[in-house]
Amino acid sequence: MSDATIGSRLADAVGVVAERQTYRNLLYLFLAFPLGMIYYLILSLGFTFGVVLSVFVVGLGVLLGTVIGVRFLASLERSLANRLLGTAIADPDDVDRTDEGIVATAKAYLTASSTWRGLGFVVLKFPVGLLSFVLLVTFVGVGVELLFNSVLPGGVFSIEINGWEVGQNIESTTERALAVPAGAVLTLLGLHISNAFADATAAIASSLLGPSDTDSAE
């Protein structure tokens, strides 16, 4: 392997720090966990109360409102993906709005494939957000703690893993000296993993939140 090739690969590995998209991806992944929890609560409450009260008309209304409300959550996710992940997801156009009236409108939303694909993405948001949180803490968070331990021995984020406080448990001069390169490598690795995970999430968002191939053909 030539020196030029090695230098190019090192530049690619380190260059992730200077890319704006890296920090947009980090922001998206950082927001994924709290948003996933909020979506989980909305869906849990909506469907639970809807099913329990389904013997009454109000229960059916709650279920319908929850399903239609998912479209607004999907719209929010579409905007986030376009702004932060660099996607260009168009609004789905499979809802037939030619008919008027509440019943016709409800039927149009319920029969639209975008409603159920959006529901699929909203349901996936919680596990995706949880995995995002784990990745950020394990790699980027711990990496930054180690990298800046000599300057901030108390820790930058005060990360604690299974009772072990990363910043507080590095005490000797040798440990602090080793923490810097270890933190740099772990942080770079974490940024690359975060970018890869964000790219995978962007692909899922593009397939579930935009127009389907069938809609485009029609």
Short mmCIF file of C-alpha atoms in Angstrom, two decimals:
data_model
loop_
_atom_site.label_atom_id
_atom_site.label_comp_id
_atom_site.label_asym_id
_atom_site.label_seq_id
_atom_site.Cartn_x
_atom_site.Cartn_y
_atom_site.Cartn_z
CA MET A 1 0.00 0.00 0.00
CA SER A 2 1.47 3.35 -1.03
CA ASP A 3 1.96 6.31 1.28
CA ALA A 4 -0.56 8.29 -0.77
CA THR A 5 -3.20 5.60 -0.24
CA ILE A 6 -2.52 5.48 3.50
CA GLY A 7 -2.67 9.27 3.69
CA SER A 8 -5.94 9.33 1.78
CA ARG A 9 -7.53 6.78 4.07
CA LEU A 10 -6.34 8.63 7.16
CA ALA A 11 -7.76 11.86 5.75
CA ASP A 12 -11.10 10.13 5.14
CA ALA A 13 -11.10 8.71 8.67
CA VAL A 14 -10.32 12.06 10.32
CA GLY A 15 -12.24 14.21 7.85
CA VAL A 16 -15.54 13.10 9.35
CA VAL A 17 -14.90 15.60 12.15
CA ALA A 18 -15.01 18.54 9.72
CA GLU A 19 -18.15 17.47 7.84
CA ARG A 20 -21.30 19.41 8.65
CA GLN A 21 -23.45 16.41 7.83
CA THR A 22 -21.82 14.53 10.69
CA TYR A 23 -23.25 16.97 13.23
CA ARG A 24 -26.64 17.04 11.53
CA ASN A 25 -26.67 13.25 11.82
CA LEU A 26 -25.69 13.47 15.50
CA LEU A 27 -28.51 15.94 16.16
CA TYR A 28 -31.02 13.67 14.42
CA LEU A 29 -29.87 10.64 16.41
CA PHE A 30 -29.87 12.67 19.63
CA LEU A 31 -33.50 13.69 19.06
CA ALA A 32 -34.56 10.17 18.04
CA PHE A 33 -34.78 8.75 21.57
CA PRO A 34 -37.02 11.42 23.19
CA LEU A 35 -39.20 11.59 20.08
CA GLY A 36 -39.46 7.81 20.02
CA MET A 37 -40.63 7.81 23.64
CA ILE A 38 -43.24 10.50 22.89
CA TYR A 39 -44.53 8.57 19.87
CA TYR A 40 -44.67 5.37 21.91
CA LEU A 41 -46.79 7.07 24.58
CA ILE A 42 -49.11 8.62 22.00
CA LEU A 43 -49.68 5.34 20.19
CA SER A 44 -50.01 3.32 23.40
CA LEU A 45 -52.58 5.67 24.92
CA GLY A 46 -54.46 6.18 21.67
CA PHE A 47 -54.81 2.54 20.73
CA THR A 48 -55.36 1.36 24.32
CA PHE A 49 -58.18 3.81 25.03
CA GLY A 50 -59.55 3.29 21.54
CA VAL A 51 -59.79 -0.48 21.97
CA VAL A 52 -61.14 -0.26 25.53
CA LEU A 53 -63.81 2.23 24.49
CA SER A 54 -64.51 0.59 21.13
CA VAL A 55 -67.89 -0.62 22.39
CA PHE A 56 -68.86 3.04 22.33
CA VAL A 57 -68.72 5.41 19.39
CA VAL A 58 -66.11 7.53 21.17
CA GLY A 59 -63.68 4.60 21.11
CA LEU A 60 -63.86 4.36 17.34
CA GLY A 61 -63.28 8.10 17.20
CA VAL A 62 -60.17 7.75 19.36
CA LEU A 63 -58.81 4.98 17.12
CA LEU A 64 -59.52 6.98 13.99
CA GLY A 65 -57.97 10.11 15.50
CA THR A 66 -54.86 8.16 16.50
CA VAL A 67 -54.39 6.67 13.05
CA ILE A 68 -54.91 10.02 11.31
CA GLY A 69 -52.69 11.73 13.89
CA VAL A 70 -49.91 9.38 12.83
CA ARG A 71 -49.88 11.21 9.50
CA PHE A 72 -48.89 14.42 11.28
CA LEU A 73 -46.11 12.59 13.12
CA ALA A 74 -44.95 11.12 9.81
CA SER A 75 -44.94 14.62 8.32
CA LEU A 76 -42.77 15.82 11.21
CA GLU A 77 -40.38 12.93 10.66
CA ARG A 78 -40.26 13.65 6.94
CA SER A 79 -39.25 17.26 7.66
CA LEU A 80 -36.59 16.17 10.16
CA ALA A 81 -35.13 13.66 7.72
CA ASN A 82 -35.02 16.22 4.91
CA ARG A 83 -33.45 18.91 7.08
CA LEU A 84 -30.99 16.83 9.08
CA LEU A 85 -30.30 13.65 7.11
CA GLY A 86 -30.07 15.29 3.71
CA THR A 87 -32.95 13.33 2.18
CA ALA A 88 -35.40 14.76 -0.35
CA ILE A 89 -38.57 12.91 0.60
CA ALA A 90 -41.64 14.24 -1.17
CA ASP A 91 -45.07 14.37 0.45
CA PRO A 92 -47.17 11.29 -0.40
CA ASP A 93 -50.05 12.00 -2.75
CA ASP A 94 -52.19 8.90 -2.35
CA VAL A 95 -55.05 10.48 -0.38
CA ASP A 96 -58.14 11.02 -2.51
CA ARG A 97 -59.59 14.38 -1.48
CA THR A 98 -62.21 14.62 -4.22
CA ASP A 99 -64.99 13.39 -1.93
CA GLU A 100 -66.32 15.64 0.80
CA GLY A 101 -67.63 14.80 4.23
CA ILE A 102 -66.16 13.32 7.40
CA VAL A 103 -66.83 9.71 6.47
CA ALA A 104 -65.31 10.06 2.99
CA THR A 105 -62.28 11.90 4.37
CA ALA A 106 -61.72 9.28 7.06
CA LYS A 107 -62.01 6.51 4.49
CA ALA A 108 -59.50 8.26 2.23
CA TYR A 109 -56.93 8.45 5.05
CA LEU A 110 -57.53 4.89 6.21
CA THR A 111 -57.19 3.40 2.73
CA ALA A 112 -54.06 5.38 1.85
CA SER A 113 -50.91 3.27 1.97
CA SER A 114 -48.92 6.28 3.20
CA THR A 115 -50.92 6.24 6.44
CA TRP A 116 -49.85 2.71 7.28
CA ARG A 117 -46.30 3.11 6.05
CA GLY A 118 -46.05 6.23 8.21
CA LEU A 119 -47.41 4.23 11.14
CA GLY A 120 -44.69 1.65 10.53
CA PHE A 121 -41.98 4.32 10.71
CA VAL A 122 -43.47 5.91 13.83
CA VAL A 123 -43.58 2.49 15.53
CA LEU A 124 -39.95 1.88 14.57
CA LYS A 125 -38.91 5.25 15.98
CA PHE A 126 -38.70 3.99 19.57
CA PRO A 127 -36.29 1.05 18.98
CA VAL A 128 -34.31 3.19 16.52
CA GLY A 129 -34.13 5.99 19.09
CA LEU A 130 -33.07 3.59 21.82
CA LEU A 131 -30.31 2.15 19.65
CA SER A 132 -29.25 5.69 18.69
CA PHE A 133 -28.94 6.61 22.36
CA VAL A 134 -26.84 3.52 23.11
CA LEU A 135 -24.52 4.19 20.16
CA LEU A 136 -24.06 7.86 21.05
CA VAL A 137 -23.31 7.16 24.70
CA THR A 138 -21.12 4.10 24.17
CA PHE A 139 -18.93 5.49 21.41
CA VAL A 140 -19.17 9.26 21.05
CA GLY A 141 -19.96 10.05 24.68
CA VAL A 142 -17.31 7.83 26.22
CA GLY A 143 -14.82 8.86 23.53
CA VAL A 144 -15.26 12.55 24.32
CA GLU A 145 -14.99 11.82 28.06
CA LEU A 146 -11.64 10.11 27.52
CA LEU A 147 -10.39 12.68 25.01
CA PHE A 148 -10.88 15.63 27.34
CA ASN A 149 -10.19 13.88 30.62
CA SER A 150 -6.88 15.66 31.16
CA VAL A 151 -8.63 19.02 30.86
CA LEU A 152 -11.91 18.08 32.54
CA PRO A 153 -11.09 15.23 34.93
CA GLY A 154 -14.60 15.36 36.35
CA GLY A 155 -16.01 14.39 32.98
CA VAL A 156 -17.69 16.30 30.17
CA PHE A 157 -21.03 14.46 30.31
CA SER A 158 -20.54 12.55 33.58
CA ILE A 159 -21.28 9.29 31.81
CA GLU A 160 -21.78 6.27 34.05
CA ILE A 161 -21.92 2.72 32.69
CA ASN A 162 -22.97 -0.04 35.11
CA GLY A 163 -21.84 2.01 38.08
CA TRP A 164 -18.50 2.91 36.45
CA GLU A 165 -18.02 6.67 36.00
CA VAL A 166 -15.74 7.14 33.01
CA GLY A 167 -14.23 10.47 34.03
CA GLN A 168 -13.94 9.82 37.76
CA ASN A 169 -12.15 6.47 37.42
CA ILE A 170 -9.16 7.78 35.48
CA GLU A 171 -6.80 8.96 38.19
CA SER A 172 -3.12 8.37 37.42
CA THR A 173 -1.03 10.45 35.01
CA THR A 174 -0.40 7.40 32.83
CA GLU A 175 -4.11 6.63 32.58
CA ARG A 176 -4.86 10.21 31.57
CA ALA A 177 -2.11 10.14 28.96
CA LEU A 178 -3.50 6.95 27.46
CA ALA A 179 -7.05 8.24 27.65
CA VAL A 180 -6.39 10.95 25.06
CA PRO A 181 -5.46 8.74 22.07
CA ALA A 182 -8.00 6.12 23.14
CA GLY A 183 -10.67 8.79 23.30
CA ALA A 184 -9.69 10.17 19.89
CA VAL A 185 -9.94 6.73 18.26
CA LEU A 186 -13.22 5.91 20.00
CA THR A 187 -14.73 9.28 19.05
CA LEU A 188 -13.76 8.90 15.39
CA LEU A 189 -15.13 5.36 15.37
CA GLY A 190 -18.33 6.60 16.99
CA LEU A 191 -18.77 9.35 14.39
CA HIS A 192 -18.37 6.88 11.53
CA ILE A 193 -20.81 4.44 13.15
CA SER A 194 -23.29 7.27 13.77
CA ASN A 195 -23.07 8.38 10.15
CA ALA A 196 -23.63 4.82 8.93
CA PHE A 197 -26.61 4.38 11.25
CA ALA A 198 -28.02 7.75 10.16
CA ASP A 199 -27.67 6.70 6.50
CA ALA A 200 -29.57 3.48 7.25
CA THR A 201 -32.29 5.49 9.01
CA ALA A 202 -32.47 7.87 6.04
CA ALA A 203 -33.01 4.90 3.72
CA ILE A 204 -35.84 3.60 5.92
CA ALA A 205 -37.40 7.07 6.08
CA SER A 206 -37.25 7.42 2.29
CA SER A 207 -39.00 4.09 1.79
CA LEU A 208 -41.74 4.60 4.39
CA LEU A 209 -42.43 8.34 4.52
CA GLY A 210 -42.56 9.26 0.84
CA PRO A 211 -44.72 8.26 -2.12
CA SER A 212 -44.67 4.55 -2.90
CA ASP A 213 -43.71 3.17 -6.31
CA THR A 214 -47.36 2.26 -6.88
CA ASP A 215 -48.48 5.80 -6.13
CA SER A 216 -45.89 7.22 -8.52
CA ALA A 217 -46.98 4.83 -11.27
CA GLU A 218 -50.57 5.85 -10.84
#
